[in-house]
Structures are given as structure tokens and as C-alpha cells.
PDB file of N, CA and C in Angstrom:
ATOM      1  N   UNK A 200      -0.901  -8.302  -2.995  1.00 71.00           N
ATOM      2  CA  UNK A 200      -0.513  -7.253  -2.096  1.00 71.00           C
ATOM      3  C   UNK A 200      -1.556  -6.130  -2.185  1.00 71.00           C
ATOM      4  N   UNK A 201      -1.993  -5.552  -1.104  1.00 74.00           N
ATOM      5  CA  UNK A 201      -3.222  -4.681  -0.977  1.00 74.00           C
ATOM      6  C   UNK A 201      -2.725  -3.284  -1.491  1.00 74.00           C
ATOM      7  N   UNK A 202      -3.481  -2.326  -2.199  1.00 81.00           N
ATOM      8  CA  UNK A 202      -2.290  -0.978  -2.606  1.00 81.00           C
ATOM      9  C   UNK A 202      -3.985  -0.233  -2.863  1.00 81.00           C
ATOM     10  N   UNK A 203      -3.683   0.996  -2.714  1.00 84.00           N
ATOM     11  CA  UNK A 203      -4.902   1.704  -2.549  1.00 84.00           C
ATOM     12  C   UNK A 203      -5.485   1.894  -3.901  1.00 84.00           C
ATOM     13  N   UNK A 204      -4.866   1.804  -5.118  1.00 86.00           N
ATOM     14  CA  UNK A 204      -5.838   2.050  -6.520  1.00 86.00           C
ATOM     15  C   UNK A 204      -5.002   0.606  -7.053  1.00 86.00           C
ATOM     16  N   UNK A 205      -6.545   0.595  -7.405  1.00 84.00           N
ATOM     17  CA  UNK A 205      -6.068  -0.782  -8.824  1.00 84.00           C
ATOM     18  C   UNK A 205      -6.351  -0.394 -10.156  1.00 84.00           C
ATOM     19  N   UNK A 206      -5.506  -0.751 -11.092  1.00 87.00           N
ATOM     20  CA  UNK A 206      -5.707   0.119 -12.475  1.00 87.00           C
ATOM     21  C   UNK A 206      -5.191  -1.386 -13.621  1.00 87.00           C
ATOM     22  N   UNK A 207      -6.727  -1.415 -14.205  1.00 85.00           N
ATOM     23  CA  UNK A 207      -6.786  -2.500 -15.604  1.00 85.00           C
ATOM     24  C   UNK A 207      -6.173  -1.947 -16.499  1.00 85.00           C
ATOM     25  N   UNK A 208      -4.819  -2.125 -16.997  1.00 85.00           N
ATOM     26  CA  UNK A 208      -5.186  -1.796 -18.960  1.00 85.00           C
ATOM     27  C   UNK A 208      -5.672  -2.288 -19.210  1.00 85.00           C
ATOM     28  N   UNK A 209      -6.136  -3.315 -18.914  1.00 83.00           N
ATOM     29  CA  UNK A 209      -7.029  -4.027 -20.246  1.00 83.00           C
ATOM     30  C   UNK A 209      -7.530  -5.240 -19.725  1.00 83.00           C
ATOM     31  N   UNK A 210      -9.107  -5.908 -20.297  1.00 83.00           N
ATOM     32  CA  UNK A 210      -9.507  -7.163 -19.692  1.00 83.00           C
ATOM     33  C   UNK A 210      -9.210  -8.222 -20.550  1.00 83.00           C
ATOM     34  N   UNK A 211      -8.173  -8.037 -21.161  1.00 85.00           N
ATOM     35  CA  UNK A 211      -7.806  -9.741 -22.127  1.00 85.00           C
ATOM     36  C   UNK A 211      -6.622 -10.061 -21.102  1.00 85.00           C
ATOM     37  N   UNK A 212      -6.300 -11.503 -21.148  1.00 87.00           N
ATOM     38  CA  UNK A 212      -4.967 -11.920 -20.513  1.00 87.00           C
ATOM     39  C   UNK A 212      -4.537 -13.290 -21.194  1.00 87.00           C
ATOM     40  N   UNK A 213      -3.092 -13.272 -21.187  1.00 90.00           N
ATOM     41  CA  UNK A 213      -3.558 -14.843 -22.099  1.00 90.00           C
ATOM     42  C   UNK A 213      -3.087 -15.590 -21.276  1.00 90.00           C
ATOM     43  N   UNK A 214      -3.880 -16.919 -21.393  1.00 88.00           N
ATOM     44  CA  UNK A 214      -3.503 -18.303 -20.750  1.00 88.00           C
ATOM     45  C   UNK A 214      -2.588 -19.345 -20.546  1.00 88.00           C
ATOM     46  N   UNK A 215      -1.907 -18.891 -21.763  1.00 92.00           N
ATOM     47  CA  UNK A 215      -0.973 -19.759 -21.952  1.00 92.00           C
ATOM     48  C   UNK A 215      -0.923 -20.542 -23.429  1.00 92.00           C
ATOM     49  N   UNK A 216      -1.981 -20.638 -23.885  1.00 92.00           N
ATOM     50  CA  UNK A 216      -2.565 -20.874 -25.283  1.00 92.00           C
ATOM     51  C   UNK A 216      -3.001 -19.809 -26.478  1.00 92.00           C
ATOM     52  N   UNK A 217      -3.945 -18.809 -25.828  1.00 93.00           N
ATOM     53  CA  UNK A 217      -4.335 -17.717 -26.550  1.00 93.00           C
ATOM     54  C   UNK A 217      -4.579 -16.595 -25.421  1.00 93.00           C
ATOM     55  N   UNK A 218      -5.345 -15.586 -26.172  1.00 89.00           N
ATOM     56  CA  UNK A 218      -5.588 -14.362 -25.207  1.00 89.00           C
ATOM     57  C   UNK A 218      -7.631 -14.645 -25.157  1.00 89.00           C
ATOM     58  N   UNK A 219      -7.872 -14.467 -24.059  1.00 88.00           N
ATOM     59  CA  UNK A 219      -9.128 -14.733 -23.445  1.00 88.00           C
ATOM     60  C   UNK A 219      -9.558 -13.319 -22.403  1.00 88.00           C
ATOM     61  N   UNK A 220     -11.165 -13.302 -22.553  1.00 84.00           N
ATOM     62  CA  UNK A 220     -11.715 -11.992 -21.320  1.00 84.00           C
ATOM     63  C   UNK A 220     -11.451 -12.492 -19.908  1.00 84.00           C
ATOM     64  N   UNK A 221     -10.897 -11.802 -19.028  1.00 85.00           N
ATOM     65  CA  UNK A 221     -10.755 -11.668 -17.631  1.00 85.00           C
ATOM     66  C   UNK A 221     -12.012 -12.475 -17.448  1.00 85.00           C
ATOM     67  N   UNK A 222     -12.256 -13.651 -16.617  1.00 87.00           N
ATOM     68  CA  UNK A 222     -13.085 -14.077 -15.779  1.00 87.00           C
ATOM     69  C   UNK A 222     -13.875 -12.889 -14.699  1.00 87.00           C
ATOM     70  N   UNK A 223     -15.199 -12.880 -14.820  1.00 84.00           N
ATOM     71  CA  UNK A 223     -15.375 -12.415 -13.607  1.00 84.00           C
ATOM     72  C   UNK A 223     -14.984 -12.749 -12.124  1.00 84.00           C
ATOM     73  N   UNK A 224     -14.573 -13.304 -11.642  1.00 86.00           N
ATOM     74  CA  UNK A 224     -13.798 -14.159 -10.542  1.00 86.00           C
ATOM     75  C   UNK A 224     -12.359 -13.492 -10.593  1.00 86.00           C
ATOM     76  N   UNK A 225     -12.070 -13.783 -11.378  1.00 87.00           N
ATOM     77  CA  UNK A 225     -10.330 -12.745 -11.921  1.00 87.00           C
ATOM     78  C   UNK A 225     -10.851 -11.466 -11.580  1.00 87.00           C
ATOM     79  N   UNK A 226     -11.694 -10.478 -12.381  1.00 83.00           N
ATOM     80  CA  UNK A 226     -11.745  -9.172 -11.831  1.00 83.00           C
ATOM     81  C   UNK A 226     -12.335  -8.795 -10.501  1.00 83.00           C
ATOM     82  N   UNK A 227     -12.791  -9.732  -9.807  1.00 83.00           N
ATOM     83  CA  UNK A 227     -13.161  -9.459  -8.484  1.00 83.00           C
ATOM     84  C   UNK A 227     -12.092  -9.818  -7.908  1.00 83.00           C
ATOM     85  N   UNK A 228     -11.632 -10.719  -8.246  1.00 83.00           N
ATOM     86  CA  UNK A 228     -10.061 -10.725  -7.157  1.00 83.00           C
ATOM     87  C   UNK A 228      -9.500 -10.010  -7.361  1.00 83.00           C
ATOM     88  N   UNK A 229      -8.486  -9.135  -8.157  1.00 83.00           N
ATOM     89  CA  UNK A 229      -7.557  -8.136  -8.944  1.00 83.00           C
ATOM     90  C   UNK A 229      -8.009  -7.078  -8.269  1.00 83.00           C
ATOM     91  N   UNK A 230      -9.363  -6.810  -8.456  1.00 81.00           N
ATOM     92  CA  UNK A 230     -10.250  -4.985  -7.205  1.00 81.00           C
ATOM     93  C   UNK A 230      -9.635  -5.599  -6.109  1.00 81.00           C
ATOM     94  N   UNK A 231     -10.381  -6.860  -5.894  1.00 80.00           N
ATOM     95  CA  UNK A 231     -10.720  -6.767  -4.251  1.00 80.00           C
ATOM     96  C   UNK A 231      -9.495  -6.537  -3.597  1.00 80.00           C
ATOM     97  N   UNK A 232      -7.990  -5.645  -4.175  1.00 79.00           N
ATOM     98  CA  UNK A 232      -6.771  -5.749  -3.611  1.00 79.00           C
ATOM     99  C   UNK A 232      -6.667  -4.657  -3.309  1.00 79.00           C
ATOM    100  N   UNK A 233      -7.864  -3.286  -3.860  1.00 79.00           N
ATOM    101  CA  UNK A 233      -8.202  -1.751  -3.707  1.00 79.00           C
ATOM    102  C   UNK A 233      -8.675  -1.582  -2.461  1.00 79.00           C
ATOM    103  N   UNK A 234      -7.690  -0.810  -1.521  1.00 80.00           N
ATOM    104  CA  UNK A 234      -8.042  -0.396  -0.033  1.00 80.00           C
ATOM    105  C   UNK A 234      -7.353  -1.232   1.065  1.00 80.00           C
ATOM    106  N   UNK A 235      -6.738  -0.426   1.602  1.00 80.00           N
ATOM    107  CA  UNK A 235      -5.544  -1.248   2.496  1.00 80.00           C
ATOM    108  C   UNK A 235      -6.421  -1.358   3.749  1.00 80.00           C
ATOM    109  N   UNK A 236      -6.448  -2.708   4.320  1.00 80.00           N
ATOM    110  CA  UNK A 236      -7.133  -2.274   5.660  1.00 80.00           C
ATOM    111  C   UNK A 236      -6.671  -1.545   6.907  1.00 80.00           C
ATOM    112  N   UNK A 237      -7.040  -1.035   7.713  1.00 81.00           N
ATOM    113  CA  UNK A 237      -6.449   0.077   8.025  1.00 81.00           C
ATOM    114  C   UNK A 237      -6.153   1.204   8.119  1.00 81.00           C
ATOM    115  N   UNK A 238      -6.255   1.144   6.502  1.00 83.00           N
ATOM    116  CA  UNK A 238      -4.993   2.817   6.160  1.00 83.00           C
ATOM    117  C   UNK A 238      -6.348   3.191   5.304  1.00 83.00           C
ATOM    118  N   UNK A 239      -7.066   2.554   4.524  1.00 80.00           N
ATOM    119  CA  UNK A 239      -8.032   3.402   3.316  1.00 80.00           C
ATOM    120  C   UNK A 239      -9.694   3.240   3.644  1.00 80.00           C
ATOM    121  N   UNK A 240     -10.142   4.283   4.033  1.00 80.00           N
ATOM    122  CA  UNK A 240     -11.413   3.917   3.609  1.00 80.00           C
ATOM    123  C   UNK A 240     -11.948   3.182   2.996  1.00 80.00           C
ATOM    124  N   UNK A 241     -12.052   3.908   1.927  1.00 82.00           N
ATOM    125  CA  UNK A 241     -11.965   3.036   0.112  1.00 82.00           C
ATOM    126  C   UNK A 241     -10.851   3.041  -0.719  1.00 82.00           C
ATOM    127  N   UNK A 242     -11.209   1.578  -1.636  1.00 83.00           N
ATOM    128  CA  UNK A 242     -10.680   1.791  -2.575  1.00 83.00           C
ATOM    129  C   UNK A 242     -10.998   1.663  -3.955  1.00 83.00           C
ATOM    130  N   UNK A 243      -9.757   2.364  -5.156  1.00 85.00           N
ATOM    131  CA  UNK A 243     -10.206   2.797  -6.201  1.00 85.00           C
ATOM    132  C   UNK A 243     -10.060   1.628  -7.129  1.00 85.00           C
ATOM    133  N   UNK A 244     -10.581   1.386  -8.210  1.00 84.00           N
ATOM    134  CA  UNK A 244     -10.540   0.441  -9.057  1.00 84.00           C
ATOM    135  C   UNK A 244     -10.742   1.356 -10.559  1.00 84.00           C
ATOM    136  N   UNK A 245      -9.669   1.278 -11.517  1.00 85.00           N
ATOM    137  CA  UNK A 245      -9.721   2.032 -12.581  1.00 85.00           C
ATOM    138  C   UNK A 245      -9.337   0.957 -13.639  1.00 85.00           C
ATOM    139  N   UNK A 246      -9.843   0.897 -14.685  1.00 81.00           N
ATOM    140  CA  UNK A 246     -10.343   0.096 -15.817  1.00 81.00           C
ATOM    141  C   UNK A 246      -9.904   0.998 -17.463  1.00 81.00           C
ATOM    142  N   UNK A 247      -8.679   0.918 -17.741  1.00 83.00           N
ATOM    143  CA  UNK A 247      -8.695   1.473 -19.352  1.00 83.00           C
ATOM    144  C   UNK A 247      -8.693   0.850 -19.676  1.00 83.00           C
ATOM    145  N   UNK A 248      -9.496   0.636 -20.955  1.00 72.00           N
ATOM    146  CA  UNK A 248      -9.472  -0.600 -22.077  1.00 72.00           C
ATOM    147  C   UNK A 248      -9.999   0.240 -23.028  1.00 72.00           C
ATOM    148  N   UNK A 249      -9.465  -0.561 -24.131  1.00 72.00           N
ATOM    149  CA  UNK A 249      -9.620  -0.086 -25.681  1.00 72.00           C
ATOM    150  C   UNK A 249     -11.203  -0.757 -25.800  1.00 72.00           C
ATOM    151  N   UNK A 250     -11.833   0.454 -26.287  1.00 68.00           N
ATOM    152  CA  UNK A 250     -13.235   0.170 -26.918  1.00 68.00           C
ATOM    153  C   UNK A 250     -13.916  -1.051 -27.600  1.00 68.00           C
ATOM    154  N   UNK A 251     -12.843  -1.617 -28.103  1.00 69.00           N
ATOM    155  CA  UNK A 251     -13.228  -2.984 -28.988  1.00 69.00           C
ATOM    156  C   UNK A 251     -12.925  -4.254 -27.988  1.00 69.00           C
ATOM    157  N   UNK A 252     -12.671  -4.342 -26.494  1.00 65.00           N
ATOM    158  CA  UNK A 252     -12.552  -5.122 -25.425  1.00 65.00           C
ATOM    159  C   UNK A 252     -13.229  -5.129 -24.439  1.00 65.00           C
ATOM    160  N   UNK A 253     -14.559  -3.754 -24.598  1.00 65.00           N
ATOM    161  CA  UNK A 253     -15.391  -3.911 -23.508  1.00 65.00           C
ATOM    162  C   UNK A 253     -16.357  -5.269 -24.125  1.00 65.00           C
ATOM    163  N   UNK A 254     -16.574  -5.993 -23.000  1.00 60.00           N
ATOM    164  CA  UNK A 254     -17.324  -7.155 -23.121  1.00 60.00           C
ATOM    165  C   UNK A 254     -19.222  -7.042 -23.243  1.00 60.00           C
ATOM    166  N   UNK A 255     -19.751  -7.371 -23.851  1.00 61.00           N
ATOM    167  CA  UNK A 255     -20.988  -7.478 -23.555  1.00 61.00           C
ATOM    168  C   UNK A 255     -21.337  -8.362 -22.207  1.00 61.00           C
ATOM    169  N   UNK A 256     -21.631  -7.038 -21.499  1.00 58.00           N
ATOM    170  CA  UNK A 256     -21.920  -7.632 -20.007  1.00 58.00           C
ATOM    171  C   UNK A 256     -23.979  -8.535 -20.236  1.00 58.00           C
ATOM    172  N   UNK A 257     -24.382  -8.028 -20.894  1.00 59.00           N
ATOM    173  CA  UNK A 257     -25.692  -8.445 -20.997  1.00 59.00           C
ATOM    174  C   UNK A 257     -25.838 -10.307 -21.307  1.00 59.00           C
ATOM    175  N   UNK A 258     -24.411 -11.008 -21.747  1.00 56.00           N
ATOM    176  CA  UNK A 258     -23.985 -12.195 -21.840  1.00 56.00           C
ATOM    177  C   UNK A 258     -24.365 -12.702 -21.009  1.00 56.00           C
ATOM    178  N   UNK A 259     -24.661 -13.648 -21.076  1.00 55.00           N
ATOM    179  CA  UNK A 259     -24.431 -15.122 -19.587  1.00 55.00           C
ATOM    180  C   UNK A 259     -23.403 -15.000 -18.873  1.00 55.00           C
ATOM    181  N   UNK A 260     -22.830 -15.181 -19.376  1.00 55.00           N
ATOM    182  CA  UNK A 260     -21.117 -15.134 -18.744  1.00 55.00           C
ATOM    183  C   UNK A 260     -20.618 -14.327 -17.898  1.00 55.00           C
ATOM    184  N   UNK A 261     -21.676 -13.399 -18.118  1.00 50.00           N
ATOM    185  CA  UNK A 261     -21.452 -12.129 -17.006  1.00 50.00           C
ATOM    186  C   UNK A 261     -22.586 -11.522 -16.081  1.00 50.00           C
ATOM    187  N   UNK A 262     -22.593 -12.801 -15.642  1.00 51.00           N
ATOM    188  CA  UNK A 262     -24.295 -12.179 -14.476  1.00 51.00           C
ATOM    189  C   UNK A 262     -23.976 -11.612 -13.868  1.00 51.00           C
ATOM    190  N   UNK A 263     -25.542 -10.725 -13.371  1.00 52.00           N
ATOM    191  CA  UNK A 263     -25.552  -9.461 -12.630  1.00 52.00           C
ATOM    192  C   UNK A 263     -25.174  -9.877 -11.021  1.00 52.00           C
ATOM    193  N   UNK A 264     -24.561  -9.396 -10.280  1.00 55.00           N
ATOM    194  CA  UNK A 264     -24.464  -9.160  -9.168  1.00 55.00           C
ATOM    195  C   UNK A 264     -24.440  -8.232  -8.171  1.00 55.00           C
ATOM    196  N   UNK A 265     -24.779  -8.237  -6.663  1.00 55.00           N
ATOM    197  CA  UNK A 265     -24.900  -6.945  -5.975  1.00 55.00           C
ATOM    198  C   UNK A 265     -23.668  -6.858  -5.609  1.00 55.00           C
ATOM    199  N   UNK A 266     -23.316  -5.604  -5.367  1.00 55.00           N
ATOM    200  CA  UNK A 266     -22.174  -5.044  -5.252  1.00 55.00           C
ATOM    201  C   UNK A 266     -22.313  -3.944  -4.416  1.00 55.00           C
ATOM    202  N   UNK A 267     -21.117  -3.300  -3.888  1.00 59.00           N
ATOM    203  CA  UNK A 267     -21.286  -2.131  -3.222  1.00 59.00           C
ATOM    204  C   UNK A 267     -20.478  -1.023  -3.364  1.00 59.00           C
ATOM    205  N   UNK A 268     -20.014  -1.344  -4.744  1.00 54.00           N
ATOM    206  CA  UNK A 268     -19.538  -0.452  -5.674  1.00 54.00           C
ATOM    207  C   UNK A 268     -19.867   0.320  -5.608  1.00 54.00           C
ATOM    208  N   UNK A 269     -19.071   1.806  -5.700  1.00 55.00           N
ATOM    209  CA  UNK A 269     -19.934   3.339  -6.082  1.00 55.00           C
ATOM    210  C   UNK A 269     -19.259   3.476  -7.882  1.00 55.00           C
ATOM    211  N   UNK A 270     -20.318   3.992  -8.417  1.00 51.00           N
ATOM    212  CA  UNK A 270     -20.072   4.565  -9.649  1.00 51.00           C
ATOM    213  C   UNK A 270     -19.829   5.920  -9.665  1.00 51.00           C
TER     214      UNK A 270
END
């Protein structure tokens, strides 16, 4: 359902087995639900996570991509 802010606690989720990092594919789907069409310009995407769960993006696992994200 589309809703104008999306807000992470956190990028672990578990599978069903253990707790694992959000797929990049997972966090692009989960945003891409920020901004109603229609109604929002933009939308917001907000991310709290505890310090010891930010991922090393410099990984493989997490290639760079273009985006049109504002920071």
C-alpha cells in the first residue's frame, strides 16, 4: 500500500530460520511504496537502525547503483 513516508527500524528480518540483512531488492521495494501517485511529489524514506546493523555497503552484495535519491 503506497503511504507518503516509509520508516525502517531496522535492516535485519528473519526468514523463517534465522535473522538475515534486508536484500537490496527488499529495500527497494519497501521505499519504492514512499509517494502516493497523485497526491505526493516525493517521497520520504527514513531508516533507524542500531549502529552495529549498518551493513558494509562497500561489499559485493551491495553494488552501487544510480538512483535518484536526494540525500
Amino acid at each position: 500500500m503506497p503511504a507518503r513516508t516509509v520508516v525502517f527500524s531496522g535492516i535485519r528480518k528473519h526468514d523463517g530460520r534465522s535473522f538475515r540483512d534486508l536484500l537490496p531488492g527488499e529495500m527497494t521495494q519497501m521505499a519504492g511504496r514512499a509517494g502516493r501517485r497523485g497526491l505526493d511529489a516525493t517521497g520520504t524514506v527514513i531508516i533507524v537502525s542500531a549502529a552495529d546493523e549498518i551493513p558494509d555497503v562497500s561489499s559485493p552484495s551491495y553494488p552501487a547503483t544510480n538512483s535518484r535519491l536526494q540525500h
